[in-house]
Short mmCIF file of C-alpha atoms in Angstrom, two decimals:
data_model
loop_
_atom_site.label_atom_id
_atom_site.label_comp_id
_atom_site.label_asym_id
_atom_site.label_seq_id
_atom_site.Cartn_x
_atom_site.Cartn_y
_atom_site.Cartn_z
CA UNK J 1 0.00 0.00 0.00
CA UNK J 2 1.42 3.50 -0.99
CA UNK J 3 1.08 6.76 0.97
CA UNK J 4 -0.02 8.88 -1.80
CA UNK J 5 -3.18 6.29 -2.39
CA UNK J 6 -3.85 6.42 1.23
CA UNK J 7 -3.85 9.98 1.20
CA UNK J 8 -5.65 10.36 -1.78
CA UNK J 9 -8.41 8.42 -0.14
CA UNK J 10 -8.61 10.27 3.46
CA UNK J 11 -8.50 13.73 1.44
CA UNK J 12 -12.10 12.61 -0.03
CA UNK J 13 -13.15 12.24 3.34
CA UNK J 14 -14.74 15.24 5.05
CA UNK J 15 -12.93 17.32 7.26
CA UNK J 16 -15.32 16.96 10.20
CA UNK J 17 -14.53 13.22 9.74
CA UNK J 18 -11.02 13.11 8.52
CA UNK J 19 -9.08 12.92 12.51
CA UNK J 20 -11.57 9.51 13.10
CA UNK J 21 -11.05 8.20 9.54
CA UNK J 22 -6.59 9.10 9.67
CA UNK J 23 -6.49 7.17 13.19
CA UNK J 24 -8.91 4.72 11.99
CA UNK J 25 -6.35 3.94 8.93
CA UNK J 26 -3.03 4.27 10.91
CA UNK J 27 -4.12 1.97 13.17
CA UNK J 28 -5.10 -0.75 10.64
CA UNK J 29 -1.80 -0.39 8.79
CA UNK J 30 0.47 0.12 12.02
CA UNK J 31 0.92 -3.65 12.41
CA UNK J 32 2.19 -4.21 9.20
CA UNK J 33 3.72 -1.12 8.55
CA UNK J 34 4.90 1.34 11.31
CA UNK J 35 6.65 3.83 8.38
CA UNK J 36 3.34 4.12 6.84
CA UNK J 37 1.00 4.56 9.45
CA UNK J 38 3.83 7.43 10.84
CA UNK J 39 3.42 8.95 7.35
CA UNK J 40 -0.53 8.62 7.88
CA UNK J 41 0.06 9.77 11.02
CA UNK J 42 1.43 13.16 9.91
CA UNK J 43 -1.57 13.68 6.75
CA UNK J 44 -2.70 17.84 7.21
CA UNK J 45 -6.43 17.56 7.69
CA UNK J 46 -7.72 19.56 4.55
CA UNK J 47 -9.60 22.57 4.94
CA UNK J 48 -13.10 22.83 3.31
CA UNK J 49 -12.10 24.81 0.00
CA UNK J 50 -9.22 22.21 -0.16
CA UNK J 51 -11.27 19.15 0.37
CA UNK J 52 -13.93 20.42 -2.30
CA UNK J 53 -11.51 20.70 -4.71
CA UNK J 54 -9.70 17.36 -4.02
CA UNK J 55 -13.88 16.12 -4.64
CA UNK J 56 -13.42 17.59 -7.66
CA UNK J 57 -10.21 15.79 -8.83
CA UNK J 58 -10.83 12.57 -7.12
CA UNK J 59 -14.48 13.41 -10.44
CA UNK J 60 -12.08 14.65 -13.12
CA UNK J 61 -13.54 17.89 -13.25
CA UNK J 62 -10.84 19.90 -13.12
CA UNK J 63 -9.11 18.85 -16.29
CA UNK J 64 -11.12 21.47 -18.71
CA UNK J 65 -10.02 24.27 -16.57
CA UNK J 66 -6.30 22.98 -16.80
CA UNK J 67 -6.40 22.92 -20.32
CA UNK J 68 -7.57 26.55 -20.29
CA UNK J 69 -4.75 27.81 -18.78
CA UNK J 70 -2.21 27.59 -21.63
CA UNK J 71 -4.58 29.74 -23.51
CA UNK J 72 -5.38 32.17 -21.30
CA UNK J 73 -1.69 32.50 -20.57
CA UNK J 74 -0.51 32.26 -24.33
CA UNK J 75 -3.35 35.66 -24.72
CA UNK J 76 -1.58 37.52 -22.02
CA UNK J 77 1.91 36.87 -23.71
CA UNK J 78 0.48 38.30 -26.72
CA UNK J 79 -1.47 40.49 -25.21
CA UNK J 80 -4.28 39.92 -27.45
CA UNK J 81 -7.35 41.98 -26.56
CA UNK J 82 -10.14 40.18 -28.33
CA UNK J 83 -8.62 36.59 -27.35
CA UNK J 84 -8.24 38.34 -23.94
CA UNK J 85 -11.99 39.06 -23.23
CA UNK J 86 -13.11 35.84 -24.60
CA UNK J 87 -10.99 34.15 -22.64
CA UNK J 88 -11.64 36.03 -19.45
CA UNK J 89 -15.77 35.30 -20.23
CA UNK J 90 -14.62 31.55 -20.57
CA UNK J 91 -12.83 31.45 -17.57
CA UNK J 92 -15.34 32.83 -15.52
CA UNK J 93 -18.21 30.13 -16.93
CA UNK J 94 -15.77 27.53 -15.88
CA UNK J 95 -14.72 28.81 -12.75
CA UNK J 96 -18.75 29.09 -12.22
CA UNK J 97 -19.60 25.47 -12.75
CA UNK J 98 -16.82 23.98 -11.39
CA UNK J 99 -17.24 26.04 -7.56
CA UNK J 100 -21.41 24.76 -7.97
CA UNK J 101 -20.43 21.67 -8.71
CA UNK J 102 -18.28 21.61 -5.64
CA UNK J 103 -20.60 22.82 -3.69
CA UNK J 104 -23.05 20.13 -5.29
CA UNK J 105 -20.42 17.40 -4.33
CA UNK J 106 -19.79 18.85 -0.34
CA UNK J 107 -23.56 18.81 -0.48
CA UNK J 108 -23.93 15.36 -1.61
CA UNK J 109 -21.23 14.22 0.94
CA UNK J 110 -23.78 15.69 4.13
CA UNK J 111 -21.39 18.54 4.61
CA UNK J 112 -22.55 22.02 3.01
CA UNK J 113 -20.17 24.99 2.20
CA UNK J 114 -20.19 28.49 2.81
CA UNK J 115 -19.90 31.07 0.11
CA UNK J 116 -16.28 32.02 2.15
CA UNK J 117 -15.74 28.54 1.30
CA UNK J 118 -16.46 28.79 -2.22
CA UNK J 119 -14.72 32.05 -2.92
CA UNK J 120 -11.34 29.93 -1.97
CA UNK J 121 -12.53 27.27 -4.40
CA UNK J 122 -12.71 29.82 -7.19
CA UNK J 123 -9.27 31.43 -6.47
CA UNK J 124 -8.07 27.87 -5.74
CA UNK J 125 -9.17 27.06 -9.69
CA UNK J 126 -8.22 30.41 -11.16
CA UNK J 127 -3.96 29.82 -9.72
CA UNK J 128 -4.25 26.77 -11.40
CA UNK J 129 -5.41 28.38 -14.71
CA UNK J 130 -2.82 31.02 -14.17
CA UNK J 131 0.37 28.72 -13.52
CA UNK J 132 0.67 24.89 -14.43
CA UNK J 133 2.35 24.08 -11.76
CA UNK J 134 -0.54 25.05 -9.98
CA UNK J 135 -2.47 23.27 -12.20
CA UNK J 136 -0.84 20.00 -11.54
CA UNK J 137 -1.26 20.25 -7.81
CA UNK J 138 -5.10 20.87 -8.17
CA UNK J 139 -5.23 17.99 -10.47
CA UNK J 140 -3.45 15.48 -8.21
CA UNK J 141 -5.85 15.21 -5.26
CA UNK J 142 -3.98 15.36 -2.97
CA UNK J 143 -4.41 19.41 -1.88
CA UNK J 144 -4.04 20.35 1.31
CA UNK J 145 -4.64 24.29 1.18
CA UNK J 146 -6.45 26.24 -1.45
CA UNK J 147 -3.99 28.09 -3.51
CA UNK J 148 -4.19 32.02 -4.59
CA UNK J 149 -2.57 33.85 -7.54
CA UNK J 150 -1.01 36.70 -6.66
CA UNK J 151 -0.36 39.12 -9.64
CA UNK J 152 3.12 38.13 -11.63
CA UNK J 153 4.50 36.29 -9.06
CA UNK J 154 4.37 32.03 -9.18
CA UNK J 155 1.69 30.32 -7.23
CA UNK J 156 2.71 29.37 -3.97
CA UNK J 157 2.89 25.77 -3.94
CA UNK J 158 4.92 25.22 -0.29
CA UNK J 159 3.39 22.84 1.60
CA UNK J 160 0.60 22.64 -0.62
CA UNK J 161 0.28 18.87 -1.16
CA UNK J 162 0.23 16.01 0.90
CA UNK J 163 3.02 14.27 -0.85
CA UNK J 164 4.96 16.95 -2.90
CA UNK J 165 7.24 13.83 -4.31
CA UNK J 166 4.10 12.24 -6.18
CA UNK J 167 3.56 15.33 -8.28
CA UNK J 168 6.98 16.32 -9.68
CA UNK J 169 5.06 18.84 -12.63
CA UNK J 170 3.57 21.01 -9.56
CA UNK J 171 6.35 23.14 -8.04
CA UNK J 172 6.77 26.74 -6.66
CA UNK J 173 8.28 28.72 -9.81
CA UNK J 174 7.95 28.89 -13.16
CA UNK J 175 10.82 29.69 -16.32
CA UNK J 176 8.26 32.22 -17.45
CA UNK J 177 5.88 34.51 -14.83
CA UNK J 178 2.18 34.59 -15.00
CA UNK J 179 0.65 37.60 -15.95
CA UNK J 180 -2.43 38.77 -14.65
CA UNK J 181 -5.36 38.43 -17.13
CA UNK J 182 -6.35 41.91 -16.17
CA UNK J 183 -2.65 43.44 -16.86
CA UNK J 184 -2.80 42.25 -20.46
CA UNK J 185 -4.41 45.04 -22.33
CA UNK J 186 -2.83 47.80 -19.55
CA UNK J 187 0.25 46.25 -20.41
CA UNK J 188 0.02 46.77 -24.06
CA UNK J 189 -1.27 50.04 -23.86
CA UNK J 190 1.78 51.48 -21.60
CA UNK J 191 4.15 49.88 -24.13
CA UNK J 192 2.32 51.04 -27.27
CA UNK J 193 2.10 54.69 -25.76
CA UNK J 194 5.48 54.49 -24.61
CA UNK J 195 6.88 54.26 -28.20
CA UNK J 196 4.70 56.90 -29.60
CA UNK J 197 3.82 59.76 -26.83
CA UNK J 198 6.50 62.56 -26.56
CA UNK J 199 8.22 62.66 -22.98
CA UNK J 200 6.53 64.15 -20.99
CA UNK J 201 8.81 67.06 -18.51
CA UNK J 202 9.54 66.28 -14.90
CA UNK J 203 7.26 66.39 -12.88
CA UNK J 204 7.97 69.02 -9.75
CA UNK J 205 9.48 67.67 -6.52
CA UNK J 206 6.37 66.32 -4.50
CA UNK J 207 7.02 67.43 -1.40
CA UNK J 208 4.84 64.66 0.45
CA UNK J 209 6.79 61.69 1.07
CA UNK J 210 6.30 58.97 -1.80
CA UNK J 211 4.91 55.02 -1.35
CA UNK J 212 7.51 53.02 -2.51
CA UNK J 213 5.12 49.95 -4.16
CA UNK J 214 8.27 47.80 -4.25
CA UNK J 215 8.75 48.19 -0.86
CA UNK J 216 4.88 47.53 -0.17
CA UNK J 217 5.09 44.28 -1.66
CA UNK J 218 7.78 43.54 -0.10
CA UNK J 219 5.79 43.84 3.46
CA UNK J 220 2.95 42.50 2.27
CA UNK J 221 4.94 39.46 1.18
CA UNK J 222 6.56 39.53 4.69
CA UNK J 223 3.61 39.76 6.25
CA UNK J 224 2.26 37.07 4.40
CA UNK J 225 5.16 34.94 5.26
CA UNK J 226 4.88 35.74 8.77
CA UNK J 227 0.95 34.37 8.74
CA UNK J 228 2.23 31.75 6.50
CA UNK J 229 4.32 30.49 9.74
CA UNK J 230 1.92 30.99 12.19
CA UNK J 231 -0.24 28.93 10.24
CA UNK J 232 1.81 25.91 10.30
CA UNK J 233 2.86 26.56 13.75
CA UNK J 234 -0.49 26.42 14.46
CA UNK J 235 -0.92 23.28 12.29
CA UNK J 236 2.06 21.23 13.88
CA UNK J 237 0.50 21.88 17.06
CA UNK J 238 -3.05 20.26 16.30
CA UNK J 239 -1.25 17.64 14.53
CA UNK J 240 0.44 16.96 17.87
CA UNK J 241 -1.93 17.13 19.71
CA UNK J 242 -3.85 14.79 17.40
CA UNK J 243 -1.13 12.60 17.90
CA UNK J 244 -0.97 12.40 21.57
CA UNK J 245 -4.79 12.37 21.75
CA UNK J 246 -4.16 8.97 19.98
CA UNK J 247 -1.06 7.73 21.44
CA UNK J 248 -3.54 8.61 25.34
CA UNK J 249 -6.36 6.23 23.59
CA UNK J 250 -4.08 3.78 22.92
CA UNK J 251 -2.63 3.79 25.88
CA UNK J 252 -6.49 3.59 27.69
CA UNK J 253 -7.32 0.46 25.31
CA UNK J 254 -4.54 -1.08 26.49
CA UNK J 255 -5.55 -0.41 30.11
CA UNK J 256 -9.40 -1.29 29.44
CA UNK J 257 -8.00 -4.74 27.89
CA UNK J 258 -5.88 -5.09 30.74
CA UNK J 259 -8.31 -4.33 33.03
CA UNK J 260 -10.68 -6.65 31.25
CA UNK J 261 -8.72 -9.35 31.58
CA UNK J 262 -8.15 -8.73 35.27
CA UNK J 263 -11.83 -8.63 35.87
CA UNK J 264 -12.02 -11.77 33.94
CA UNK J 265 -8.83 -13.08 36.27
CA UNK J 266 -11.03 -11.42 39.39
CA UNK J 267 -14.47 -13.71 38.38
CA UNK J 268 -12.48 -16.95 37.56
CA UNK J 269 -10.68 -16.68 41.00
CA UNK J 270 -14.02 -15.81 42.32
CA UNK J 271 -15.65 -18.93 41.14
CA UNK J 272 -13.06 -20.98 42.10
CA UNK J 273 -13.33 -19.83 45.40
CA UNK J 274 -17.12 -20.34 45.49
CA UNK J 275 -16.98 -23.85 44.42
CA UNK J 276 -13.81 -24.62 47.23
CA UNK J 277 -16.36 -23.68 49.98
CA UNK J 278 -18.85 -25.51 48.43
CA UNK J 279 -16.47 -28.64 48.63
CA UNK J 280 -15.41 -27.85 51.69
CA UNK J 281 -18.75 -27.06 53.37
CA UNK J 282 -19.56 -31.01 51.70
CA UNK J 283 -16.86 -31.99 53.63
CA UNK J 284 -17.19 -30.48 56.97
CA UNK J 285 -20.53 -32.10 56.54
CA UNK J 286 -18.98 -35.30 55.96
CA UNK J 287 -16.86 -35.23 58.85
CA UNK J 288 -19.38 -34.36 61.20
CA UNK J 289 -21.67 -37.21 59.90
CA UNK J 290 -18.71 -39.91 60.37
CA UNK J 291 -17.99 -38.49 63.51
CA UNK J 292 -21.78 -38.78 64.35
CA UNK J 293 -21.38 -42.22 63.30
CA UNK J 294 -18.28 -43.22 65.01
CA UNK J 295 -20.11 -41.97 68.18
CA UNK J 296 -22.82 -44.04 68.05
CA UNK J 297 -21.16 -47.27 67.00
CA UNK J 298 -19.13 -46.57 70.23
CA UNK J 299 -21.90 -46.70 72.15
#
């Protein structure tokens, strides 16, 4: 039995569910297989957008919107305004059906969605149209966070999947940036201005202190990372706790079977020790009766 099939499997499961259904499976492979039920063990329980859109890879749904991305991205390299809109007025229709039809599946499964929920599921779909690494990982089923495209800059893909090794296509960086599908025709516009506009003179000294945008994204990125951290911080810790929670029942079955055969021990010695003054009740009976008997042949 491999990991990544195992995986793939508790990812379908919903996240309510998934701690009883991981344990459930660790312990049935443990025997057989400590390395495996560590790695099961250690599985990320999903969070709803991720789980929906593991539903919808585990149903091959996501493969139309993967073969949209090429396009889309191929019209933003050329910045192509016609191909642009018509692209952008696909991608939306897809993005559409496939976040109902999540929402159909999480439905199906007893466990509704929120339309928070669903807005991840949409930006989940739309990084994978926008990168193909992306796209892999959304394709493999084995997500573990929604995913989020953020302007030119590759879709994050760290920590992403619950076994980065079985998906070598989906990884965090790309030979050529994604644009934007927005930035296409802005993009063409400055350029195409740029080569035919006279320069313009320079503009006066502002004297209010200027943004820096550069350094803005920089923060933001920081500050990103930062809640990127506390995140998994936060994640390791349920996981261990998870973790100990199970090693503690483990540790109580073993007592209650312990203690269950002691109580067993307890009623066997008990009955043993019933019928012993039963037998030697008979006796003392006995005895008295010969020694009744001895008396009166005496006489």
């Amino acid at each position: 039995m491999e990991f990544t099939d195992v995986a793939r499997e508790l990812l379908l499961v919903a996240p309510a569910d998934f701690v009883r259904e991981r344990t459930a499976r660790q312990r049935s492979v443990r025997k057989d297989d400590r390395a495996l039920a560590t790695r099961i063990g250690g599985l990320r329980k999903p969070p709803p957008a991720a789980w929906v859109v593991d539903l919808l890879a585990h149903e091959g749904a996501l493969d139309e919107a993967a073969a949209l991305g090429p396009s889309i991205r191929q019209a933003q390299s050329d910045a192509d305004p016609a191909a642009i809109r018509q692209l952008r007025q696909r991608r939306s229709e897809v993005v559409a059906a496939l976040a109902q039809a999540g929402a159909d599946l999480a439905s199906d499964a007893g466990h509704p969605v929120t339309p928070a929920v669903l807005e991840q599921v949409r930006a989940t779909i739309e990084a994978a149209m926008a990168d193909e690494h992306a796209g892999a990982a959304v394709r493999s089923g084995l997500l573990v966070r929604p995913l989020e495209s953020a302007g030119f800059e590759a879709v994050d893909l760290d920590g992403a999947l619950a076994d980065p090794g079985a998906v070598p296509d989906a990884w965090s960086g790309s030979d050529a940036e994604p644009i934007p599908i927005t930035s296409a025709r802005r993009s063409r516009k400055g350029s195409r201005a740029s080569r035919t506009a006279p320069p313009e003179p320079a503009p006066a000294p502002d004297p209010e202190p200027q943004v820096d945008p550069a350094a803005e994204r920089r923060a933001a990125r920081e500050a990103e990372a930062a809640a990127r951290t506390e995140s998994r911080d936060a994640d390791a810790a349920l996981d261990a706790a998870e973790q100990e929670l199970e090693a503690a029942e483990d540790r109580r079955a073993d007592l209650e079977r312990q203690l269950a055969a002691a109580t067993a021990d307890v009623e066997r010695a008990e009955r043993a020790r019933d019928e012993a003054e039963t037998a030697s009740d008979r006796a003392r009976d006995l005895l008295r009766a010969a020694q009744r008997h001895r008396r009166d042949v005496g006489r």
